Each structure stands twice: as C-alpha cells, then as structure tokens.
Short mmCIF file of C-alpha atoms in Angstrom, two decimals:
data_model
loop_
_atom_site.label_atom_id
_atom_site.label_comp_id
_atom_site.label_asym_id
_atom_site.label_seq_id
_atom_site.Cartn_x
_atom_site.Cartn_y
_atom_site.Cartn_z
CA MET A 1 185.92 -20.41 44.94
CA ILE A 2 184.95 -24.26 44.95
CA VAL A 3 181.51 -23.43 43.60
CA HIS A 4 182.95 -21.29 40.91
CA LYS A 5 185.13 -24.15 39.99
CA LYS A 6 182.28 -26.45 39.81
CA ILE A 7 180.24 -24.18 37.53
CA PHE A 8 183.18 -23.69 35.24
CA PHE A 9 183.47 -27.54 35.09
CA VAL A 10 179.69 -27.83 34.12
CA ILE A 11 179.83 -25.28 31.46
CA ALA A 12 183.13 -26.78 30.03
CA ALA A 13 181.45 -30.22 30.03
CA THR A 14 178.43 -29.06 28.62
CA ALA A 15 180.26 -27.37 25.74
CA CYS A 16 182.39 -30.31 24.95
CA CYS A 17 179.07 -32.62 25.07
CA LEU A 18 177.53 -30.09 22.68
CA GLN A 19 180.38 -30.06 20.41
CA SER A 20 180.43 -33.69 20.07
CA TYR A 21 176.82 -33.51 18.74
CA ALA A 22 177.54 -30.43 16.52
CA GLN A 23 176.42 -30.61 12.89
CA LYS A 24 179.65 -31.47 10.87
CA PHE A 25 180.70 -31.76 7.25
CA THR A 26 183.97 -33.56 6.54
CA ALA A 27 185.84 -33.02 3.13
CA SER A 28 188.68 -34.56 1.39
CA PHE A 29 190.20 -34.15 -2.03
CA THR A 30 191.90 -36.52 -4.46
CA SER A 31 194.80 -35.16 -6.57
CA PRO A 32 196.59 -36.51 -9.72
CA LYS A 33 199.81 -34.51 -8.69
CA ALA A 34 199.64 -36.19 -5.12
CA GLU A 35 200.25 -32.81 -3.50
CA SER A 36 199.56 -31.65 0.05
CA PHE A 37 197.16 -28.72 0.48
CA SER A 38 197.62 -25.66 2.80
CA GLY A 39 195.20 -22.68 2.77
CA LYS A 40 191.54 -21.87 2.93
CA VAL A 41 188.74 -24.59 2.37
CA ILE A 42 185.17 -23.29 1.87
CA LEU A 43 181.80 -24.95 2.20
CA TYR A 44 179.06 -23.43 0.29
CA LEU A 45 175.32 -24.36 0.84
CA SER A 46 172.22 -23.30 -1.15
CA LYS A 47 168.44 -24.49 -0.94
CA GLU A 48 167.85 -22.94 -4.61
CA GLU A 49 171.21 -22.91 -6.53
CA LYS A 50 172.48 -26.04 -7.86
CA SER A 51 176.10 -24.73 -7.95
CA PRO A 52 176.26 -22.75 -4.71
CA LYS A 53 180.07 -22.16 -5.26
CA ASP A 54 179.28 -19.77 -8.29
CA ASN A 55 176.94 -17.45 -6.11
CA MET A 56 177.90 -13.91 -5.55
CA PRO A 57 178.21 -13.21 -1.92
CA GLY A 58 175.75 -10.49 -0.63
CA VAL A 59 173.95 -10.10 -4.00
CA PHE A 60 172.81 -13.58 -2.95
CA SER A 61 172.46 -14.60 0.72
CA PHE A 62 173.27 -18.29 1.47
CA PRO A 63 175.18 -20.33 4.48
CA CYS A 64 178.85 -20.40 3.80
CA PHE A 65 181.68 -21.70 6.08
CA SER A 66 185.54 -21.74 5.93
CA ILE A 67 188.33 -23.25 7.66
CA ASP A 68 192.18 -22.98 7.47
CA VAL A 69 194.21 -26.02 7.16
CA LYS A 70 197.93 -27.03 6.58
CA ASN A 71 199.52 -29.71 4.80
CA VAL A 72 196.49 -31.75 4.26
CA GLN A 73 197.33 -34.89 2.10
CA PRO A 74 195.02 -36.35 -0.43
CA GLY A 75 192.31 -38.51 1.05
CA GLN A 76 192.69 -36.95 4.48
CA LYS A 77 189.63 -35.46 5.85
CA VAL A 78 189.17 -31.99 7.34
CA VAL A 79 186.14 -30.94 9.46
CA PHE A 80 183.61 -28.14 9.23
CA ASP A 81 181.84 -27.93 12.65
CA ASP A 82 180.64 -24.97 14.82
CA ALA A 83 184.33 -23.62 15.07
CA ALA A 84 184.21 -22.89 11.42
CA ILE A 85 184.18 -19.09 10.20
CA HIS A 86 180.51 -18.79 9.40
CA TYR A 87 177.58 -16.97 7.79
CA PRO A 88 174.77 -16.44 8.70
CA THR A 89 175.29 -18.64 11.90
CA ILE A 90 177.11 -21.70 13.08
CA LEU A 91 176.64 -24.77 11.42
CA SER A 92 174.51 -26.41 13.98
CA ASP A 93 172.00 -23.63 14.00
CA ILE A 94 171.41 -23.18 10.22
CA GLU A 95 167.92 -23.84 9.00
CA ARG A 96 167.02 -27.34 8.65
CA GLY A 97 166.17 -28.62 4.93
CA THR A 98 167.71 -29.85 1.84
CA TYR A 99 170.61 -28.21 0.47
CA TYR A 100 173.01 -28.22 -2.45
CA ALA A 101 176.55 -28.49 -0.92
CA GLN A 102 179.98 -27.88 -2.41
CA VAL A 103 183.53 -27.49 -1.11
CA VAL A 104 186.24 -25.69 -2.70
CA TRP A 105 189.98 -26.08 -1.76
CA ASP A 106 191.31 -22.43 -2.61
CA ARG A 107 194.80 -22.80 -4.03
CA ASN A 108 194.77 -18.76 -4.77
CA GLU A 109 196.72 -18.82 -7.85
CA GLY A 110 195.52 -15.63 -9.48
CA GLY A 111 191.97 -16.14 -10.35
CA ARG A 112 189.33 -13.70 -8.98
CA SER A 113 186.41 -15.87 -7.72
CA ILE A 114 187.18 -18.63 -5.63
CA GLY A 115 184.56 -20.77 -7.15
CA GLU A 116 185.97 -20.18 -10.76
CA SER A 117 189.81 -19.83 -9.99
CA PRO A 118 191.96 -22.08 -12.14
CA ASP A 119 193.58 -25.19 -10.32
CA ASN A 120 191.09 -24.79 -7.33
CA ILE A 121 189.70 -28.34 -6.26
CA TYR A 122 186.00 -28.91 -5.80
CA ASN A 123 183.00 -31.26 -6.08
CA ASN A 124 180.04 -31.31 -8.11
CA ALA A 125 177.27 -30.37 -5.77
CA VAL A 126 175.85 -33.10 -3.71
CA VAL A 127 172.30 -32.88 -2.06
CA VAL A 128 172.12 -33.09 1.59
CA SER A 129 169.29 -33.05 3.96
CA ILE A 130 170.00 -31.35 7.12
CA THR A 131 167.61 -32.53 9.97
CA LYS A 132 167.38 -32.01 13.77
CA ASP A 133 169.88 -34.96 14.11
CA LEU A 134 172.95 -32.80 15.09
CA ALA A 135 174.90 -36.24 15.44
CA LYS A 136 174.67 -36.75 11.52
CA SER A 137 177.85 -35.97 9.49
CA PHE A 138 177.98 -35.44 5.98
CA ASN A 139 181.10 -36.25 3.81
CA ILE A 140 182.14 -34.61 0.64
CA VAL A 141 185.11 -35.96 -1.70
CA CYS A 142 186.32 -33.33 -4.03
CA SER A 143 187.83 -34.87 -7.22
CA GLU A 144 187.20 -32.00 -9.81
CA VAL A 145 189.82 -29.31 -10.68
CA ILE A 146 188.74 -25.93 -12.26
CA LYS A 147 190.41 -25.56 -15.60
CA GLU A 148 191.89 -22.30 -16.95
CA ARG A 149 189.49 -20.63 -19.73
CA THR A 150 190.99 -20.82 -23.11
CA PHE A 151 190.33 -17.92 -25.73
CA THR A 152 189.26 -18.82 -29.39
CA GLU A 153 190.25 -15.95 -31.71
CA THR A 154 188.22 -14.92 -34.57
CA GLN A 155 189.11 -12.48 -37.57
CA PHE A 156 188.11 -9.38 -35.53
CA VAL A 157 188.55 -10.57 -31.87
CA LYS A 158 192.01 -11.27 -30.65
CA GLU A 159 193.44 -12.29 -27.12
CA LEU A 160 196.47 -10.26 -26.01
CA LYS A 161 198.55 -11.48 -23.02
CA SER A 162 201.20 -9.22 -21.78
CA SER A 163 203.75 -11.15 -19.75
CA SER A 164 204.43 -8.69 -16.87
CA ALA A 165 207.90 -8.50 -15.29
CA LEU A 166 206.55 -6.13 -12.64
CA LEU A 167 203.70 -8.40 -11.45
CA THR A 168 205.62 -11.19 -11.75
CA ALA A 169 208.17 -9.83 -9.29
CA PHE A 170 205.50 -8.88 -7.00
CA TYR A 171 203.60 -12.01 -6.90
CA LYS A 172 206.68 -14.31 -7.44
CA ARG A 173 204.71 -16.26 -10.01
CA PRO A 174 204.39 -15.82 -13.94
CA THR A 175 201.90 -13.11 -14.14
CA SER A 176 200.29 -11.37 -17.31
CA VAL A 177 198.10 -8.45 -17.98
CA ASN A 178 195.31 -9.85 -20.47
CA ALA A 179 192.74 -8.27 -22.54
CA ALA A 180 190.37 -8.91 -25.54
CA VAL A 181 191.28 -6.78 -28.50
CA ILE A 182 188.29 -5.93 -31.05
CA LEU A 183 189.30 -4.53 -34.34
CA PRO A 184 187.22 -2.14 -36.48
CA LYS A 185 185.50 -3.09 -39.53
CA ASP A 186 187.91 -1.39 -41.95
CA TYR A 187 191.02 -2.67 -40.21
CA PHE A 188 191.90 -5.29 -42.92
CA ASN A 189 190.51 -3.57 -45.93
CA GLN A 190 192.50 -0.47 -45.33
CA PRO A 191 195.85 -1.81 -44.42
CA ASN A 192 197.63 1.60 -44.20
CA ARG A 193 195.15 3.11 -41.87
CA LYS A 194 195.92 3.59 -38.10
CA PHE A 195 193.17 3.70 -35.51
CA PRO A 196 192.76 5.39 -32.10
CA VAL A 197 192.62 3.00 -29.15
CA LEU A 198 189.80 2.79 -26.61
CA TYR A 199 190.72 1.23 -23.48
CA TRP A 200 187.48 -0.26 -21.97
CA VAL A 201 187.32 -1.24 -18.43
CA SER A 202 184.81 -3.83 -17.19
CA GLY A 203 182.54 -3.39 -14.17
CA TYR A 204 183.14 -5.94 -11.12
CA GLY A 205 182.99 -9.64 -12.44
CA GLY A 206 183.43 -9.09 -16.11
CA ASP A 207 185.82 -11.49 -17.95
CA TYR A 208 187.60 -10.72 -21.32
CA HIS A 209 186.91 -14.42 -22.03
CA ASN A 210 183.50 -13.50 -22.72
CA TYR A 211 184.55 -12.14 -26.16
CA SER A 212 186.11 -15.51 -27.07
CA GLY A 213 184.81 -17.02 -30.31
CA ARG A 214 182.81 -13.82 -31.05
CA ASN A 215 183.31 -12.57 -34.60
CA ILE A 216 182.16 -9.03 -34.05
CA THR A 217 183.85 -5.62 -35.00
CA SER A 218 184.52 -2.82 -32.74
CA ASP A 219 181.88 -0.16 -32.11
CA PRO A 220 183.07 3.28 -33.29
CA ILE A 221 183.58 6.15 -30.84
CA ASP A 222 180.49 7.92 -32.00
CA THR A 223 181.28 7.99 -35.52
CA THR A 224 185.08 7.27 -35.38
CA GLN A 225 186.27 3.69 -35.86
CA CYS A 226 188.69 2.54 -33.06
CA ILE A 227 190.46 -0.44 -31.68
CA ARG A 228 188.85 -1.46 -28.50
CA VAL A 229 190.99 -3.03 -25.88
CA PHE A 230 188.65 -4.88 -23.19
CA LEU A 231 190.22 -5.06 -19.69
CA ASP A 232 188.56 -6.87 -16.91
CA GLY A 233 190.75 -6.00 -13.97
CA ASN A 234 190.42 -9.63 -12.55
CA CYS A 235 193.10 -10.55 -10.01
CA SER A 236 193.11 -12.70 -6.88
CA GLY A 237 192.14 -9.65 -4.65
CA GLY A 238 189.14 -8.99 -6.76
CA HIS A 239 189.07 -6.05 -9.23
CA CYS A 240 192.67 -4.47 -9.49
CA VAL A 241 191.24 -1.38 -11.08
CA TYR A 242 194.74 -0.79 -12.59
CA ALA A 243 195.94 0.97 -9.55
CA ASN A 244 199.29 0.47 -7.95
CA SER A 245 198.68 -1.01 -4.33
CA ASP A 246 200.30 -2.67 -1.40
CA ASN A 247 198.29 -5.76 -1.67
CA ASN A 248 197.84 -6.28 -5.53
CA GLY A 249 200.92 -4.92 -6.79
CA PRO A 250 201.88 -2.43 -9.53
CA TRP A 251 198.85 -2.89 -12.01
CA GLY A 252 198.79 0.57 -13.13
CA ASP A 253 202.33 0.65 -14.15
CA ALA A 254 201.92 -3.02 -15.64
CA LEU A 255 199.22 -1.52 -17.73
CA THR A 256 200.96 1.60 -18.96
CA GLN A 257 204.54 0.29 -19.32
CA GLU A 258 204.02 -3.18 -20.48
CA LEU A 259 200.62 -3.86 -21.95
CA ILE A 260 199.92 -0.69 -23.77
CA PRO A 261 203.53 -0.77 -25.68
CA LEU A 262 202.46 -4.40 -26.76
CA VAL A 263 199.07 -3.07 -28.13
CA GLU A 264 200.82 -0.44 -29.97
CA LYS A 265 203.45 -2.93 -31.19
CA THR A 266 201.08 -5.41 -32.27
CA TYR A 267 198.34 -3.44 -33.92
CA ARG A 268 198.05 -0.23 -36.31
CA THR A 269 197.40 2.38 -33.66
CA ASN A 270 197.75 6.11 -33.94
CA ALA A 271 198.65 8.36 -30.96
CA ALA A 272 195.38 8.48 -29.28
CA ARG A 273 194.62 6.58 -26.02
CA LEU A 274 191.04 7.04 -24.83
CA LEU A 275 189.39 5.44 -21.63
CA THR A 276 185.82 4.40 -20.70
CA GLY A 277 184.44 2.07 -18.14
CA HIS A 278 181.34 1.54 -15.95
CA SER A 279 181.07 0.83 -12.19
CA SER A 280 184.30 -0.37 -10.98
CA GLY A 281 185.52 0.35 -14.61
CA GLY A 282 184.19 3.75 -14.11
CA TRP A 283 186.47 4.24 -11.23
CA THR A 284 189.42 2.74 -12.88
CA VAL A 285 189.35 4.90 -15.93
CA LEU A 286 188.97 8.11 -13.62
CA TRP A 287 191.91 6.78 -11.63
CA LEU A 288 194.14 6.23 -14.85
CA GLN A 289 193.33 9.44 -16.21
CA THR A 290 194.06 11.39 -13.28
CA HIS A 291 197.22 9.52 -12.33
CA TYR A 292 198.61 9.08 -15.84
CA PRO A 293 197.35 12.21 -17.43
CA LYS A 294 200.23 12.19 -20.02
CA VAL A 295 199.48 8.69 -21.04
CA PHE A 296 195.75 9.10 -21.91
CA ASN A 297 193.87 11.83 -23.75
CA ALA A 298 190.52 11.61 -22.39
CA CYS A 299 188.10 9.62 -20.27
CA TRP A 300 184.44 8.86 -20.08
CA SER A 301 183.75 7.55 -16.50
CA SER A 302 180.14 5.88 -16.13
CA SER A 303 178.67 5.36 -12.57
CA PRO A 304 182.08 5.19 -10.84
CA ASP A 305 182.70 3.35 -7.61
CA PRO A 306 183.09 5.88 -4.63
CA VAL A 307 185.06 8.86 -6.03
CA ASP A 308 184.75 10.82 -2.77
CA PHE A 309 185.14 9.05 0.40
CA ARG A 310 182.97 11.66 2.21
CA SER A 311 180.22 9.44 0.60
CA PHE A 312 181.50 5.81 0.33
CA GLN A 313 177.89 4.64 -0.57
CA GLN A 314 176.65 7.47 1.67
CA ILE A 315 179.12 6.80 4.47
CA ASP A 316 181.33 9.65 5.37
CA LEU A 317 184.55 7.67 6.15
CA TYR A 318 186.09 10.91 7.39
CA SER A 319 183.66 11.23 10.40
CA GLU A 320 181.61 7.92 10.60
CA LYS A 321 182.94 5.43 13.23
CA ASN A 322 181.24 2.34 12.02
CA LEU A 323 180.70 0.78 8.56
CA TYR A 324 177.50 -1.32 9.51
CA TYR A 325 175.66 1.22 11.64
CA ALA A 326 174.92 4.89 11.20
CA LYS A 327 175.10 7.53 14.09
CA ASP A 328 171.30 6.98 14.59
CA SER A 329 171.96 3.06 14.76
CA THR A 330 170.21 2.44 11.38
CA MET A 331 171.98 -0.06 9.21
CA HIS A 332 174.21 1.20 6.36
CA LEU A 333 173.20 0.05 2.99
CA ALA A 334 175.48 -1.43 0.41
CA ALA A 335 172.83 -1.69 -2.29
CA THR A 336 169.38 -0.52 -2.89
CA VAL A 337 166.46 -0.93 -5.36
CA ALA A 338 166.07 2.45 -7.22
CA GLY A 339 168.50 4.29 -4.93
CA ARG A 340 165.62 4.09 -2.11
CA TYR A 341 164.50 0.78 -0.91
CA PRO A 342 166.97 -1.64 1.15
CA TRP A 343 168.35 -4.48 -0.75
CA ILE A 344 171.81 -5.46 0.83
CA THR A 345 173.43 -4.17 4.17
CA GLN A 346 176.92 -3.63 4.46
CA LYS A 347 177.08 -5.91 7.47
CA THR A 348 175.50 -8.63 5.29
CA MET A 349 178.12 -8.00 2.46
CA CYS A 350 181.09 -7.94 4.81
CA SER A 351 179.93 -11.00 7.00
CA MET A 352 179.68 -13.01 3.92
CA GLU A 353 183.17 -11.82 2.52
CA HIS A 354 184.64 -12.72 6.04
CA VAL A 355 183.94 -16.29 5.16
CA ILE A 356 184.62 -15.92 1.37
CA TYR A 357 187.83 -14.03 2.12
CA ARG A 358 189.07 -12.80 -1.28
CA GLY A 359 187.93 -11.99 -4.72
CA GLU A 360 184.54 -10.36 -3.78
CA GLN A 361 183.46 -6.63 -3.84
CA MET A 362 183.94 -5.05 -0.32
CA HIS A 363 187.40 -6.96 0.51
CA SER A 364 188.43 -6.05 -2.90
CA PHE A 365 188.30 -2.24 -1.71
CA ASN A 366 190.59 -3.45 1.03
CA PHE A 367 193.09 -5.22 -1.41
CA VAL A 368 193.40 -2.04 -3.54
CA PHE A 369 193.12 0.88 -0.66
CA SER A 370 194.68 -0.83 2.39
CA ASN A 371 198.22 -1.22 3.45
CA ARG A 372 199.53 -4.69 4.36
CA ASN A 373 199.62 -6.72 7.38
CA ALA A 374 202.82 -8.50 8.44
CA ASP A 375 201.50 -11.83 7.37
CA GLY A 376 200.80 -10.42 3.82
CA THR A 377 197.09 -9.92 4.04
CA PRO A 378 195.50 -6.60 3.50
CA ARG A 379 194.37 -4.67 6.60
CA SER A 380 190.79 -4.23 6.85
CA LEU A 381 189.11 -0.91 7.29
CA TRP A 382 186.33 -2.35 9.40
CA ASN A 383 186.15 -4.98 12.30
CA ASP A 384 184.44 -7.87 10.47
CA GLU A 385 182.45 -8.57 13.63
CA THR A 386 181.38 -5.15 14.86
CA GLY A 387 181.91 -2.93 11.77
CA GLU A 388 184.12 -0.42 13.72
CA ILE A 389 186.18 1.56 11.33
CA ASP A 390 190.00 1.55 11.96
CA PRO A 391 191.33 5.21 11.76
CA ALA A 392 194.88 4.04 10.85
CA THR A 393 193.66 2.03 7.86
CA PHE A 394 191.78 5.03 6.69
CA GLU A 395 194.74 7.14 6.42
CA HIS A 396 196.05 4.67 3.89
CA TRP A 397 192.70 4.72 2.15
CA LYS A 398 192.86 8.48 1.60
CA ASN A 399 195.59 7.81 -1.06
CA TYR A 400 192.91 6.40 -3.34
CA ASP A 401 190.15 9.14 -2.69
CA ILE A 402 190.14 10.75 -6.11
CA SER A 403 188.36 13.87 -5.15
CA LEU A 404 190.96 14.60 -2.46
CA TYR A 405 193.82 13.90 -4.81
CA LEU A 406 192.41 16.31 -7.43
CA LYS A 407 191.94 18.91 -4.87
CA ASN A 408 195.30 18.69 -3.39
CA ASN A 409 197.30 18.33 -6.64
CA TRP A 410 195.29 20.29 -9.16
CA GLN A 411 197.89 23.03 -9.78
CA GLN A 412 200.50 20.62 -10.69
CA ILE A 413 198.22 18.28 -12.89
CA LYS A 414 196.05 20.97 -14.27
CA PRO A 415 197.96 21.45 -17.62
CA ASP A 416 197.67 17.69 -18.47
CA LEU A 417 194.06 17.22 -17.22
CA GLN A 418 191.93 20.38 -17.75
CA GLY A 419 188.87 19.47 -19.87
CA LYS A 420 189.85 15.75 -20.23
CA ILE A 421 187.22 14.13 -18.10
CA ARG A 422 183.53 13.50 -18.41
CA VAL A 423 181.56 11.54 -15.63
CA SER A 424 177.93 10.44 -15.88
CA VAL A 425 175.67 8.55 -13.36
CA GLY A 426 172.01 7.72 -12.81
CA GLU A 427 170.30 9.59 -9.96
CA GLN A 428 168.82 6.31 -8.52
CA ASP A 429 172.13 4.31 -8.58
CA ASN A 430 171.57 1.03 -6.78
CA PHE A 431 174.92 1.44 -4.99
CA LEU A 432 174.34 5.05 -3.94
CA LEU A 433 177.33 6.14 -6.16
CA ASN A 434 175.62 9.33 -7.49
CA TYR A 435 176.21 11.15 -4.09
CA ALA A 436 180.01 10.94 -4.42
CA VAL A 437 179.87 12.13 -8.00
CA HIS A 438 177.91 15.17 -6.89
CA LEU A 439 180.94 15.80 -4.17
CA LEU A 440 183.53 15.41 -6.88
CA ASP A 441 181.61 17.66 -9.21
CA GLY A 442 181.56 20.34 -6.49
CA GLU A 443 185.16 20.36 -5.83
CA MET A 444 186.01 20.46 -9.54
CA LYS A 445 183.83 23.43 -10.23
CA LYS A 446 185.87 25.16 -7.40
CA VAL A 447 189.07 24.83 -9.44
CA ASN A 448 187.47 25.31 -12.82
CA ALA A 449 188.63 22.04 -14.18
CA GLY A 450 186.59 21.99 -17.12
CA PHE A 451 185.25 18.53 -16.50
CA VAL A 452 181.83 17.53 -17.62
CA PHE A 453 179.38 16.05 -15.23
CA GLU A 454 176.06 14.63 -16.27
CA TYR A 455 173.10 13.18 -14.34
CA TYR A 456 170.38 10.83 -15.68
CA PRO A 457 167.30 9.25 -14.65
CA GLY A 458 167.84 5.41 -13.94
CA ASP A 459 169.74 3.09 -11.55
CA HIS A 460 173.19 1.63 -11.97
CA PHE A 461 172.01 -0.72 -14.73
CA THR A 462 169.08 0.96 -16.43
CA VAL A 463 170.99 4.15 -16.82
CA SER A 464 172.72 2.83 -19.94
CA THR A 465 170.25 3.71 -22.53
CA PRO A 466 171.31 4.50 -26.12
CA GLU A 467 170.96 8.41 -25.47
CA TYR A 468 173.19 7.96 -22.43
CA LYS A 469 175.89 6.00 -24.24
CA SER A 470 175.75 8.28 -27.26
CA ALA A 471 176.41 11.39 -25.16
CA GLY A 472 179.47 9.72 -23.72
CA TYR A 473 180.90 8.62 -26.84
CA ARG A 474 180.50 12.32 -28.51
CA PHE A 475 182.50 13.50 -25.73
CA LEU A 476 185.40 11.26 -26.61
CA GLU A 477 185.23 11.79 -30.15
CA GLN A 478 185.32 15.67 -29.66
CA LYS A 479 188.42 15.22 -27.36
CA TYR A 480 189.81 12.90 -30.06
CA ASN A 481 189.32 15.31 -32.91
CA GLU A 482 190.84 18.03 -30.84
CA LEU A 483 194.05 16.03 -31.19
CA GLY A 484 194.19 16.69 -34.77
CA ILE A 485 195.54 13.32 -35.49
CA LYS A 486 195.81 12.26 -39.20
CA ASN A 487 195.26 8.39 -39.71
#
C-alpha cells in the first residue's frame, strides 16, 4: 500500500511539473462597453491561412482549442493550456513551427460562423513561433469586434427582414427571418403584372448579403419571369433548414406564417409558391414541400443532404453502432473526391467541431434533428471521443428522416403532394448523398408518388451544368403552368 502511494505521488508530481512547463497561450479582451464575458473562447492556429478563424473545420484541418470561462473582466487573462478542448492534439504536442494565431470570444448572438458572428471579439492574426521551449507563453489581446453586415439595395435587389414573434419568443431576443428579394426584369415596366415566387434556399454557408449592391434581375423559371426570394438558413446552430426543432426553434412556422405573408404584402405576387435549393438547401425544400404541402405548389430538390437515414453519407443509422468506424473498422467518410477517394473522415469533422462547438456542418445536424439537454444544448447523436451512436438520440432524429415520414404518412398527404416533387443528384457526389436519394426513390416508387428522380454524371459541385439546371426549371415551369394562374 505504501509503495502504491509513493507511485501515485510520483505520477502526480510529474504531471504537475509537466503542466507547469506545458505550452500556453493567454488571451484577454478590451471592450468599449466594459462588459464581463461568459462563454466559449476559441484559439485558432494555421500555418497557411492568414485569418485562421475564417477556415471551415473539416474542409480544412488546423489546430484549434477552446475553453469555457465565466465572468471574465476586460483586461483579465484566460489561459489555453493542455487542459483545453483540442484538435488534433494537446497544445504542447502540436507540430512546431510558425503559425498565424487568432482568438475569438463567442457571444453567440445569432450569427452562424463563430469567426464571423456579429459582436464577437477577436484579434487580427498575430504570427507566433512555437518551438521546443514549452515554458514559452504567448499573449493575445483581442480588441476587434465583428460588425453586422449591412445590405445595399439596388433597383432590382432588395433586403427583406421579417421580425419574427415566434423566434423572438424562442430565443428571448429580437430575431428576424431575412432574405434577399430579386425582382424580374419586367417588374417595373409592367406595373399591373403579378409574378410567381420562387423560394430559393442556399446550401450550407451561403449568405443573403452576397446579393448586396448587385443590380441584377431574377433569372426566370425556364421561360417564366418570377420573383426570387433567396434564403440562406443561417442561425447560431448552423443551417436551420427552416424546420421546426427543439434547439433552433420554429423556423418552418416563422417562414410560412411570417416571412411569406410579408413577401406577398410587399411585392406583386400571384398565388404560386415554388421551391428550389441545392445541398442543405435541397434538403430544406424537400422538407418544406413535404411538411407544408398546402403552402407550396412544387419543389425541385438538388443534391439534398441525407433524405433517408439508412444512408446518412452511406452510414445506416438504423443498424450501425458508430459514426466514426464501420463494422469492419474502416473509417466512415464525410467527404470524398468524385464519390470514391477519401477526403474527410467523420472523425476529423466531428473532432474539430467538438472544439468549434456550433455553426458548422455536423453539429448543425444535432441542432436540427436532436432533442435538447437539460442545460439547453443539443444532444449529440454520437460520442465526440469514441463516435458511438446514442440510440435514444437517434429515436428523435427519426422525426427528420424524410423518407420514413413519407412512407408512414403517404396516404394522408398524397392528395396535396402527388407529383409535386423533383429530386436530382450527381452519381459521384462528394458527400455520398446520391445513395440516400436512391433509397427515397425506391420508397416513392412503391406508393406511386409521381415524384421525378434524375441522376447525372458529376459530383456535388460539377453536377450543376446548364443542362442540369434547365431540366429542373422546366419541371417547375410545368407545375406552375398546371396551376392555370393568370398574371
């Protein structure tokens, strides 16, 4: 017993000694408001990127670290050391060399990307040289504040911000549903004409502000002029996909009950509401069409995020036990080159997002699909360390399996949905999304849903050829013409 105590003492003393010589970064902030800070603080490092906070985790692999702090005063230092949540390894073990370093204090006031969220405090990147001298410490002072992006309207491009009572009640802060409205070329010279509206949902990371200052007119739906409403889906949890959820709130209801009535009050619209979107936007429009079939007349979903959880990027969530490793111990992929060659593993994506805890792709699925923990955070489908899938959380995820929903509810929704949907995808999709589309296709053929499924050569990005887009818009125009609306 005495020997064991001595061994324990030696181990503890060694650990303390090593910790005292562990690599450290300290960080502080200045604030014109002289406010204290509580929340997450994140350290970003990169050898290549001069603004590492703007990198996309997983797509780019870079060292990052986060700590939780409480009631930190301006000028007070916080410490990043080997106790910080980390990727790819603890701070003392990262590769030696010269890095660009940035720290962000995340206020989490509604922006999607932590590195771009309004009111977050950060520093302009500094260059640090990390050597074998573990006793060396680096101090970073954050004095910059991320400003909210503004929108410059032009003759044909307008900003629309719908103050949302539903989302304001959920978040307990003023919240709006925002969009860029792009008007057709004849909107002003034919003042009595009304136009169909195409709700066009961005993929992950899009931003409606990208249309600021652009004096462009709306592309037609094949040959039919339309008003386009560009929606980006950005929220603090990632892409809200305009689905009501425990963690993001009632985005679907806010869109259909608050934003759409404002669009129709503000602009000359006729009775037609059509949908299209790619990637996360493709999933969004399929969700909206299937869950609000009386609101929307037709949708074209392009390369949607997983629409059947029997193939969540080729992972069968109904039978697999681990998100990181397959049954044969090979690593599950999150992204590929041309649908074949490994690019990003699920483990890399999730490990980085364990540090950068919100606003990115994988945890965005948790924010939408998962139920809520007692502390207000979303339950994770997987264990961040081991990748083990939590069966209880997956039970809640099933509510967002579009294929399962259609299969179980087809007879009730058939009158409002028959023939209204087109789904297309590239057969070399980088994110392996084509496999879930095939599964949904099979289920819809069983019930004779009248949906159109089309498969093309190309990956997630190269699939969008002029021919690909023309076929999608022809479908929407056909469905619009079937409405027989006079403008």
